Coordinates of C-alpha atoms in Angstrom, one line a residue:
M1 CA 78.6 -17.8 -90.3
R2 CA 81.5 -20.2 -90.2
S3 CA 84.9 -18.6 -90.0
L4 CA 87.2 -19.2 -93.1
D5 CA 90.2 -19.7 -90.7
I6 CA 88.9 -22.7 -89.0
F7 CA 89.0 -26.4 -90.0
Y8 CA 85.8 -28.5 -89.0
P9 CA 85.4 -32.0 -88.7
L10 CA 83.5 -33.7 -91.3
Q11 CA 81.1 -35.5 -89.1
D12 CA 80.2 -32.2 -87.2
V13 CA 79.4 -30.5 -90.5
L14 CA 77.5 -33.4 -91.9
A15 CA 75.4 -33.2 -88.8
A16 CA 74.4 -29.6 -89.4
G17 CA 73.4 -30.0 -93.0
N18 CA 73.7 -31.6 -96.5
L19 CA 77.2 -31.1 -98.0
T20 CA 76.1 -32.7 -101.3
E21 CA 73.8 -29.7 -102.2
L22 CA 75.4 -27.1 -104.0
Q23 CA 75.9 -23.6 -102.6
P24 CA 77.4 -21.6 -105.1
G25 CA 80.6 -19.9 -103.8
R26 CA 80.9 -22.0 -101.0
R27 CA 84.4 -22.3 -99.3
L28 CA 84.7 -24.6 -96.4
K29 CA 87.7 -26.0 -94.6
L30 CA 87.1 -29.6 -93.4
F31 CA 89.2 -32.3 -91.5
L32 CA 88.5 -35.5 -93.4
G33 CA 89.0 -38.8 -91.8
E34 CA 88.8 -40.0 -88.1
Y35 CA 90.5 -42.6 -85.6
G36 CA 89.8 -46.1 -86.6
I37 CA 88.2 -45.2 -89.9
S38 CA 91.0 -44.0 -92.1
I39 CA 94.9 -43.9 -91.9
F40 CA 95.2 -40.2 -91.9
V41 CA 93.3 -37.1 -91.2
F42 CA 93.3 -34.8 -94.1
K43 CA 93.1 -30.9 -94.4
S44 CA 90.7 -30.1 -97.1
I45 CA 89.0 -27.1 -98.7
L46 CA 85.5 -27.7 -100.3
L47 CA 84.9 -25.4 -103.2
D48 CA 81.3 -24.9 -104.8
A49 CA 81.3 -23.3 -108.4
Q50 CA 79.6 -19.9 -109.0
R51 CA 76.2 -19.8 -110.7
D52 CA 76.5 -19.7 -114.5
S53 CA 80.3 -20.8 -114.5
G54 CA 79.7 -22.8 -117.7
P55 CA 80.0 -26.3 -118.7
F56 CA 82.5 -28.7 -116.5
S57 CA 84.3 -31.4 -117.6
H58 CA 83.9 -33.0 -114.2
Q59 CA 81.2 -32.6 -112.0
F60 CA 83.4 -33.5 -108.9
L61 CA 86.9 -33.2 -108.9
V62 CA 89.5 -33.9 -106.1
L63 CA 92.8 -32.1 -106.5
I64 CA 95.5 -33.8 -104.3
V65 CA 98.3 -31.4 -103.5
P66 CA 101.3 -33.2 -102.3
K67 CA 104.2 -31.5 -100.6
I68 CA 107.8 -32.5 -101.4
L69 CA 110.4 -33.8 -98.5
L70 CA 108.2 -33.5 -95.6
D71 CA 108.1 -35.4 -92.3
T72 CA 104.4 -36.0 -92.1
P73 CA 102.9 -39.4 -92.6
H74 CA 101.2 -38.0 -95.7
S75 CA 104.5 -37.6 -97.4
C76 CA 105.5 -41.1 -96.4
F77 CA 102.7 -42.7 -98.5
T78 CA 102.4 -42.8 -102.5
I79 CA 99.7 -41.1 -104.1
E80 CA 97.9 -44.4 -104.8
V81 CA 97.7 -45.1 -101.0
I82 CA 96.4 -41.6 -100.2
Q83 CA 93.8 -41.6 -102.9
H84 CA 92.5 -45.3 -101.7
D85 CA 92.2 -43.8 -98.0
L86 CA 90.5 -40.6 -99.5
T87 CA 87.9 -42.2 -101.8
P88 CA 85.2 -43.1 -99.0
L89 CA 85.8 -39.9 -97.3
V90 CA 85.2 -37.5 -100.2
K91 CA 82.1 -39.4 -101.2
H92 CA 80.4 -37.6 -98.7
L93 CA 81.0 -34.5 -100.5
A94 CA 80.0 -35.8 -104.0
P95 CA 76.7 -34.0 -105.6
G96 CA 75.0 -37.3 -105.8
D97 CA 75.6 -41.2 -105.6
E98 CA 76.2 -41.8 -109.3
V99 CA 78.6 -38.6 -109.9
P100 CA 82.0 -40.1 -110.5
I101 CA 85.0 -39.1 -108.5
Q102 CA 87.9 -37.7 -110.7
F103 CA 91.1 -37.5 -108.9
V104 CA 94.2 -35.1 -110.2
V105 CA 97.2 -34.8 -108.4
A106 CA 99.1 -31.5 -108.7
S107 CA 102.6 -31.7 -110.1
E108 CA 105.2 -32.3 -107.8
G109 CA 107.6 -31.0 -110.3
I110 CA 109.5 -34.3 -110.9
K111 CA 111.9 -33.8 -113.9
Q112 CA 113.4 -37.5 -113.8
R113 CA 112.9 -40.6 -112.2
E114 CA 115.1 -43.4 -112.1
V115 CA 114.4 -47.0 -110.2
L116 CA 117.7 -48.5 -109.0
C117 CA 116.3 -51.4 -107.1
E118 CA 113.0 -53.4 -106.8
V119 CA 113.1 -56.4 -104.2
V120 CA 110.6 -58.1 -102.1
S121 CA 111.3 -59.0 -98.4
A122 CA 109.8 -61.7 -96.5
L123 CA 109.3 -59.3 -93.6
N124 CA 108.5 -55.9 -95.0
G125 CA 107.0 -56.7 -98.6
S126 CA 107.9 -54.6 -101.3
V127 CA 111.1 -52.6 -101.1
L128 CA 112.3 -50.1 -103.8
V129 CA 115.0 -47.5 -104.3
D130 CA 114.7 -44.9 -106.7
D131 CA 116.6 -41.3 -108.0
L132 CA 114.4 -38.4 -108.2
I133 CA 115.2 -34.9 -110.1
F134 CA 112.9 -32.2 -109.4
E135 CA 112.4 -29.0 -111.3
K136 CA 112.6 -26.9 -108.1
L137 CA 114.2 -27.5 -104.9
D138 CA 113.5 -26.5 -101.5
D139 CA 115.3 -23.2 -100.5
A140 CA 117.2 -25.1 -97.5
L141 CA 118.7 -27.5 -99.9
I142 CA 119.8 -24.7 -102.3
R143 CA 121.6 -22.8 -99.5
Y144 CA 123.3 -26.1 -98.3
F145 CA 124.2 -27.6 -101.6
P146 CA 125.9 -25.1 -103.9
C147 CA 125.3 -27.3 -106.8
K148 CA 122.2 -26.7 -108.6
L149 CA 121.8 -30.3 -109.7
L150 CA 120.6 -32.5 -106.9
K151 CA 119.2 -36.0 -106.6
I152 CA 116.7 -37.2 -104.0
R153 CA 117.5 -41.1 -103.2
R154 CA 114.3 -42.5 -101.8
F155 CA 114.0 -45.6 -99.6
V156 CA 110.3 -47.0 -100.1
V157 CA 108.9 -49.8 -98.4
R158 CA 105.2 -51.1 -99.1
S159 CA 104.6 -47.9 -101.0
M160 CA 105.9 -45.8 -98.0
V161 CA 108.9 -43.4 -98.5
R162 CA 110.7 -44.3 -95.3
S163 CA 114.0 -42.3 -96.0
E164 CA 115.3 -39.7 -98.5
A165 CA 119.2 -38.9 -98.9
I166 CA 120.6 -36.3 -101.0
L167 CA 123.2 -36.6 -104.0
S168 CA 125.4 -34.0 -105.2
V169 CA 128.4 -33.7 -107.1
D170 CA 129.7 -31.3 -104.5
A171 CA 128.2 -33.1 -101.2
P172 CA 129.6 -30.9 -98.5
N173 CA 131.9 -32.3 -95.7
E174 CA 131.7 -35.9 -97.2
S175 CA 133.7 -38.5 -95.0
A176 CA 136.7 -40.1 -96.7
S177 CA 135.5 -43.6 -95.8
E178 CA 135.2 -46.0 -98.6
V179 CA 131.6 -46.6 -99.5
E180 CA 130.2 -49.5 -101.5
G181 CA 127.5 -48.4 -103.8
H182 CA 128.0 -44.8 -103.0
N183 CA 127.4 -43.0 -106.0
V184 CA 124.9 -42.9 -108.7
Q185 CA 127.1 -44.3 -111.4
A186 CA 128.0 -47.4 -109.5
A187 CA 124.2 -48.0 -108.6
S188 CA 123.4 -47.6 -112.3
K189 CA 125.9 -50.0 -113.3
T190 CA 124.8 -52.5 -110.4
K191 CA 121.4 -52.2 -112.1
K192 CA 122.4 -52.6 -115.7
K193 CA 124.8 -55.4 -115.0
G194 CA 123.0 -57.2 -112.4
K195 CA 126.0 -57.7 -110.3
Q196 CA 128.9 -55.7 -109.0
K197 CA 132.6 -57.1 -108.4
K198 CA 133.2 -58.0 -104.8
G199 CA 135.3 -55.6 -103.0
K200 CA 134.7 -52.7 -105.3
H201 CA 134.4 -49.5 -103.3
T202 CA 134.0 -45.8 -104.2
S203 CA 135.0 -43.0 -102.0
R204 CA 134.8 -39.1 -102.5
S205 CA 138.6 -39.0 -102.8
T206 CA 138.7 -41.2 -105.7
A207 CA 135.5 -40.2 -107.4
S208 CA 135.8 -38.6 -110.9
S209 CA 135.0 -35.0 -111.4
G210 CA 131.1 -34.6 -111.8
E211 CA 130.1 -37.8 -110.2
M212 CA 127.3 -37.5 -107.8
Q213 CA 128.1 -38.2 -104.2
L214 CA 125.6 -39.3 -101.5
C215 CA 125.8 -36.9 -98.5
H216 CA 125.8 -38.5 -94.7
N217 CA 126.4 -35.0 -93.4
Y218 CA 122.9 -33.6 -94.1
L219 CA 119.6 -34.7 -92.3
D220 CA 116.6 -33.2 -94.0
S221 CA 113.8 -34.8 -91.7
F222 CA 112.6 -32.8 -88.6
H223 CA 112.7 -36.0 -86.5
H224 CA 116.2 -37.0 -87.3
N225 CA 117.4 -33.4 -86.5
G226 CA 115.2 -33.9 -83.4
I227 CA 116.7 -36.8 -82.3
I228 CA 120.4 -35.3 -82.7
S229 CA 119.4 -32.5 -80.5
G230 CA 118.2 -34.5 -77.7
L231 CA 120.9 -36.6 -78.0
M232 CA 123.3 -34.2 -77.9
L233 CA 121.7 -32.3 -74.8
I234 CA 121.8 -35.5 -72.9
Y235 CA 125.4 -36.3 -73.7
L236 CA 126.7 -33.0 -72.7
H237 CA 125.3 -33.7 -68.9
L238 CA 126.7 -37.2 -68.8
K239 CA 129.2 -37.3 -66.0
G240 CA 131.3 -39.8 -67.8
S241 CA 130.5 -42.6 -70.4
T242 CA 129.7 -46.2 -69.3
S243 CA 132.4 -46.9 -72.1
S244 CA 135.8 -47.6 -70.9
A245 CA 136.9 -46.0 -74.2
G246 CA 135.0 -42.9 -73.2
L247 CA 132.7 -43.1 -76.1
V248 CA 128.6 -42.7 -75.7
K249 CA 127.3 -46.0 -75.9
T250 CA 124.0 -45.5 -78.5
V251 CA 121.9 -48.0 -79.9
V252 CA 119.6 -47.4 -82.5
I253 CA 116.6 -49.7 -83.2
G254 CA 115.3 -49.6 -86.9
L255 CA 117.9 -49.1 -89.7
K256 CA 115.7 -48.0 -92.6
A257 CA 118.2 -46.6 -95.0
G258 CA 121.1 -46.1 -92.5
L259 CA 121.3 -42.3 -92.8
L260 CA 120.7 -41.7 -89.0
P261 CA 123.5 -43.8 -87.8
M262 CA 125.8 -42.7 -90.6
F263 CA 125.4 -39.1 -89.8
M264 CA 126.0 -40.0 -86.1
K265 CA 129.3 -41.7 -86.9
N266 CA 130.4 -39.0 -89.3
C267 CA 129.4 -36.0 -87.2
L268 CA 129.5 -37.1 -83.7
P269 CA 132.8 -38.9 -83.0
C270 CA 131.9 -39.3 -79.3
L271 CA 129.5 -41.8 -79.9
H272 CA 129.9 -45.7 -80.4
I273 CA 126.7 -47.1 -82.5
E274 CA 125.3 -50.2 -82.8
V275 CA 122.1 -50.7 -84.9
V276 CA 119.5 -53.3 -84.4
E277 CA 117.6 -54.4 -87.7
V278 CA 115.7 -57.3 -88.0
D279 CA 115.4 -57.5 -91.7
P280 CA 118.6 -58.7 -93.7
V281 CA 117.0 -57.3 -96.8
I282 CA 117.0 -53.7 -95.5
V283 CA 120.6 -54.2 -94.3
D284 CA 121.8 -55.2 -97.8
I285 CA 119.9 -52.3 -99.4
A286 CA 121.4 -49.7 -97.1
R287 CA 125.0 -50.9 -97.9
K288 CA 124.6 -51.2 -101.5
Y289 CA 122.7 -48.1 -102.1
F290 CA 122.9 -45.6 -99.2
G291 CA 126.4 -45.9 -98.4
L292 CA 126.2 -47.7 -94.8
V293 CA 129.6 -48.8 -93.9
E294 CA 130.5 -50.5 -90.6
D295 CA 133.7 -50.0 -88.7
E296 CA 134.9 -49.8 -85.1
R297 CA 132.5 -47.3 -84.0
L298 CA 129.5 -48.4 -86.0
K299 CA 127.9 -52.0 -86.0
V300 CA 124.9 -53.7 -87.4
H301 CA 123.1 -56.5 -85.7
I302 CA 120.7 -58.5 -87.7
T303 CA 118.2 -59.7 -84.9
D304 CA 115.0 -58.7 -83.1
A305 CA 115.2 -55.5 -80.8
F306 CA 113.6 -57.7 -77.7
A307 CA 116.1 -60.5 -78.2
Y308 CA 119.0 -58.0 -78.5
L309 CA 118.1 -56.3 -75.2
D310 CA 117.3 -59.6 -73.6
K311 CA 120.9 -60.8 -74.5
R312 CA 122.8 -57.7 -73.3
A313 CA 120.7 -58.1 -69.8
A314 CA 122.0 -61.8 -69.8
E315 CA 125.4 -60.7 -70.4
E316 CA 125.2 -58.3 -67.6
V317 CA 124.1 -60.8 -65.1
L318 CA 127.1 -63.3 -66.1
A319 CA 129.3 -60.3 -65.6
E320 CA 127.9 -59.8 -62.0
E321 CA 125.9 -56.6 -62.8
D322 CA 128.8 -55.2 -64.7
H323 CA 127.4 -51.5 -65.3
S324 CA 129.8 -50.8 -68.1
L325 CA 127.4 -52.9 -70.2
K326 CA 124.8 -50.5 -69.9
L327 CA 123.5 -48.2 -72.6
D328 CA 123.8 -44.3 -72.6
I329 CA 121.2 -43.6 -75.4
L330 CA 118.6 -45.9 -77.0
V331 CA 116.7 -44.8 -80.0
V332 CA 113.7 -46.3 -81.4
D333 CA 113.1 -45.2 -85.0
V334 CA 110.9 -48.1 -86.3
D335 CA 107.9 -47.7 -88.5
S336 CA 104.7 -49.5 -88.2
P337 CA 104.7 -52.5 -90.5
L338 CA 101.1 -51.9 -91.2
P339 CA 99.8 -48.7 -93.3
T340 CA 96.3 -49.1 -91.7
T341 CA 97.2 -48.4 -88.3
S342 CA 96.7 -45.0 -86.8
L343 CA 100.1 -45.3 -85.3
A344 CA 102.7 -44.9 -88.5
S345 CA 105.7 -45.0 -85.9
P346 CA 106.7 -46.9 -83.8
A347 CA 105.4 -50.0 -84.1
I348 CA 103.0 -50.5 -81.2
C349 CA 105.2 -52.9 -79.3
F350 CA 107.9 -50.6 -78.7
I351 CA 105.5 -48.3 -76.6
E352 CA 104.0 -51.0 -74.4
G353 CA 105.2 -52.0 -71.0
P354 CA 107.4 -54.9 -71.9
F355 CA 109.8 -53.0 -74.1
L356 CA 109.8 -50.0 -72.3
T357 CA 110.9 -52.1 -69.0
R358 CA 113.5 -53.7 -71.1
A359 CA 114.7 -50.4 -72.4
K360 CA 114.9 -48.8 -68.9
H361 CA 116.8 -51.7 -67.4
S362 CA 119.4 -51.4 -70.4
L363 CA 120.0 -47.9 -69.7
S364 CA 122.8 -46.4 -67.8
E365 CA 121.7 -44.1 -64.7
D366 CA 122.4 -40.9 -66.9
G367 CA 120.6 -43.0 -70.0
L368 CA 118.3 -41.6 -72.4
L369 CA 115.4 -43.2 -74.4
I370 CA 114.4 -41.6 -77.8
I371 CA 111.3 -42.6 -79.5
H372 CA 110.1 -41.2 -82.9
L373 CA 106.3 -41.0 -82.5
V374 CA 104.0 -40.5 -85.6
T375 CA 100.4 -40.4 -85.6
S376 CA 97.5 -38.6 -87.5
F377 CA 95.2 -38.7 -84.3
S378 CA 95.8 -36.6 -81.4
G379 CA 93.9 -39.3 -79.3
V380 CA 96.6 -41.6 -79.7
R381 CA 99.2 -39.5 -77.8
L382 CA 97.9 -39.7 -74.5
P383 CA 97.8 -43.4 -74.0
V384 CA 101.5 -43.3 -75.4
Y385 CA 102.5 -40.6 -72.7
S386 CA 100.5 -42.7 -70.1
S387 CA 102.3 -45.9 -71.0
L388 CA 105.7 -44.2 -70.8
K389 CA 104.9 -42.4 -67.7
K390 CA 104.2 -45.9 -65.8
V391 CA 108.0 -46.8 -66.5
F392 CA 109.7 -43.2 -66.8
S393 CA 109.3 -40.2 -64.7
T394 CA 110.7 -37.6 -66.6
I395 CA 109.5 -37.4 -70.2
L396 CA 110.2 -34.5 -72.7
I397 CA 108.6 -33.6 -76.2
L398 CA 109.9 -32.2 -79.2
H399 CA 106.8 -31.1 -81.2
P400 CA 107.5 -28.6 -84.2
D401 CA 103.9 -27.1 -84.3
E402 CA 100.2 -28.1 -83.6
D403 CA 99.6 -29.3 -87.0
A404 CA 102.5 -31.6 -87.3
N405 CA 101.8 -35.3 -87.0
D406 CA 105.0 -36.3 -85.8
E407 CA 107.3 -35.7 -82.6
V408 CA 110.2 -37.1 -80.8
I409 CA 109.8 -38.4 -77.2
F410 CA 112.6 -38.2 -74.8
A411 CA 112.6 -40.3 -71.5
L412 CA 115.2 -39.9 -68.8
K413 CA 116.2 -42.9 -66.6
K414 CA 116.8 -40.6 -63.7
D415 CA 113.8 -39.8 -61.5
S416 CA 115.1 -36.3 -60.6
P417 CA 112.9 -33.8 -62.1
V418 CA 114.4 -31.7 -65.1
T419 CA 113.4 -27.8 -64.6
E420 CA 112.8 -25.3 -67.5
E421 CA 116.2 -23.5 -66.2
Q422 CA 118.1 -26.7 -66.7
L423 CA 116.7 -27.0 -70.2
S424 CA 117.6 -23.4 -70.7
A425 CA 121.4 -24.0 -69.7
A426 CA 121.4 -27.2 -71.8
W427 CA 120.6 -25.3 -74.9
S428 CA 123.4 -22.6 -74.1
K429 CA 126.0 -25.3 -73.6
L430 CA 124.8 -27.1 -76.8
A431 CA 125.1 -24.1 -79.0
A432 CA 128.7 -23.2 -77.3
S433 CA 129.8 -26.7 -77.9
L434 CA 128.7 -26.6 -81.8
E435 CA 130.4 -23.0 -82.1
L436 CA 133.7 -24.6 -81.0
Q437 CA 133.3 -27.2 -83.9
E438 CA 134.3 -26.8 -87.6
K439 CA 131.1 -25.6 -89.2
Q440 CA 129.4 -28.3 -91.3
G441 CA 126.0 -26.5 -91.9
W442 CA 123.7 -28.7 -89.5
E443 CA 124.8 -27.1 -86.3
Q444 CA 122.1 -24.4 -86.3
R445 CA 119.3 -26.8 -87.4
V446 CA 120.1 -29.0 -84.2
V447 CA 120.2 -25.9 -81.9
D448 CA 116.8 -24.8 -83.1
S449 CA 115.3 -28.1 -82.6
S450 CA 116.7 -28.4 -79.0
K451 CA 115.0 -25.2 -78.1
L452 CA 111.4 -26.6 -79.0
I453 CA 112.0 -29.6 -76.4
K454 CA 109.4 -29.0 -73.4
L455 CA 108.8 -31.1 -70.6
L456 CA 105.7 -33.4 -70.9

């Protein structure tokens, strides 16, 4: 008898029997999907009605139960994309070829939705920004934001949610920097009028009472908190930054909505940040709708990542191998441009030899490469690890749990091994360092994430 606590691959169950035959009261947990056939692997439960259950309005019903504000690939796609991926998979479960499949989506509790921007990018296709108000909020958000009225601003590319920002009337610890398009009111006016006066800025200090502000001091996503935890672990160990100004040279490849680099700038004053983004449309949206502001500590380069690293390498040669041009931290946070791939993040070129070799060369002796990896198929991870091992000898992994589809990979340029004792000492230093800072609410999440970092 099959255990109710185990999920079984659909193909294995099909080989053992016919699932299209009704077995009254049956409850079977299944994995739907496989590498090369579907975008995702879905967890599902097959339920057969009891005998004499009465008439049904639908003989075969598929109930999709979405979750809000998650960091799995499923949450990054719209229901339409998920339904399209599921349709050929659930046909194996339908009681007959002619039985229509009825899809129903469980309520996400969306109370209000406003579309702020819809454009088409030559590089990324359809791009959308919208604001959502939910009936019920996550407990972590309620604890962090005293205000009960919150909005979630989403950055959607090709029907995939790439970033989510929090807007509140009392956004905690907001920077006093002037931010163009920083509040909901300004964004709404831009949408209605079709233009905005040049040079018009809105900051928290000048915002009127009750005006919603975008918070740059809160990172809800697992992988962003993971990047910060690993980043902080490494710069605690840097003997000295390669920068003459004493700042840790950090490059982020992939802008998205700009939430990660803005958090870095606001909360980590030791960093000098450069962002590499190939799509000017994405940069424009990050500035207008997500409060991206450049200054002496944050610069955005609209260029290809390979061209950017090659240019740095050429400048280093001209400067007669000047090591002050080396990077301390290189972050790769680039989603795959094709939703039909088993590798949702990063784009495959960023885990292959040519890029990894460039990345290692660009790093200082104490440098760190960070890659956000997202895949629904466990078999994809091993080739990624193997590719990294050919270039970097010391690799660490931050993986939240066995069921999660995303993880953060840390590759150290130094060849000397890292021990568990050194990791434990690093956690202690990180916690002590954060205890000395003015509390902003994100410190404990970073410490918790750092404790999940393990040697590969």
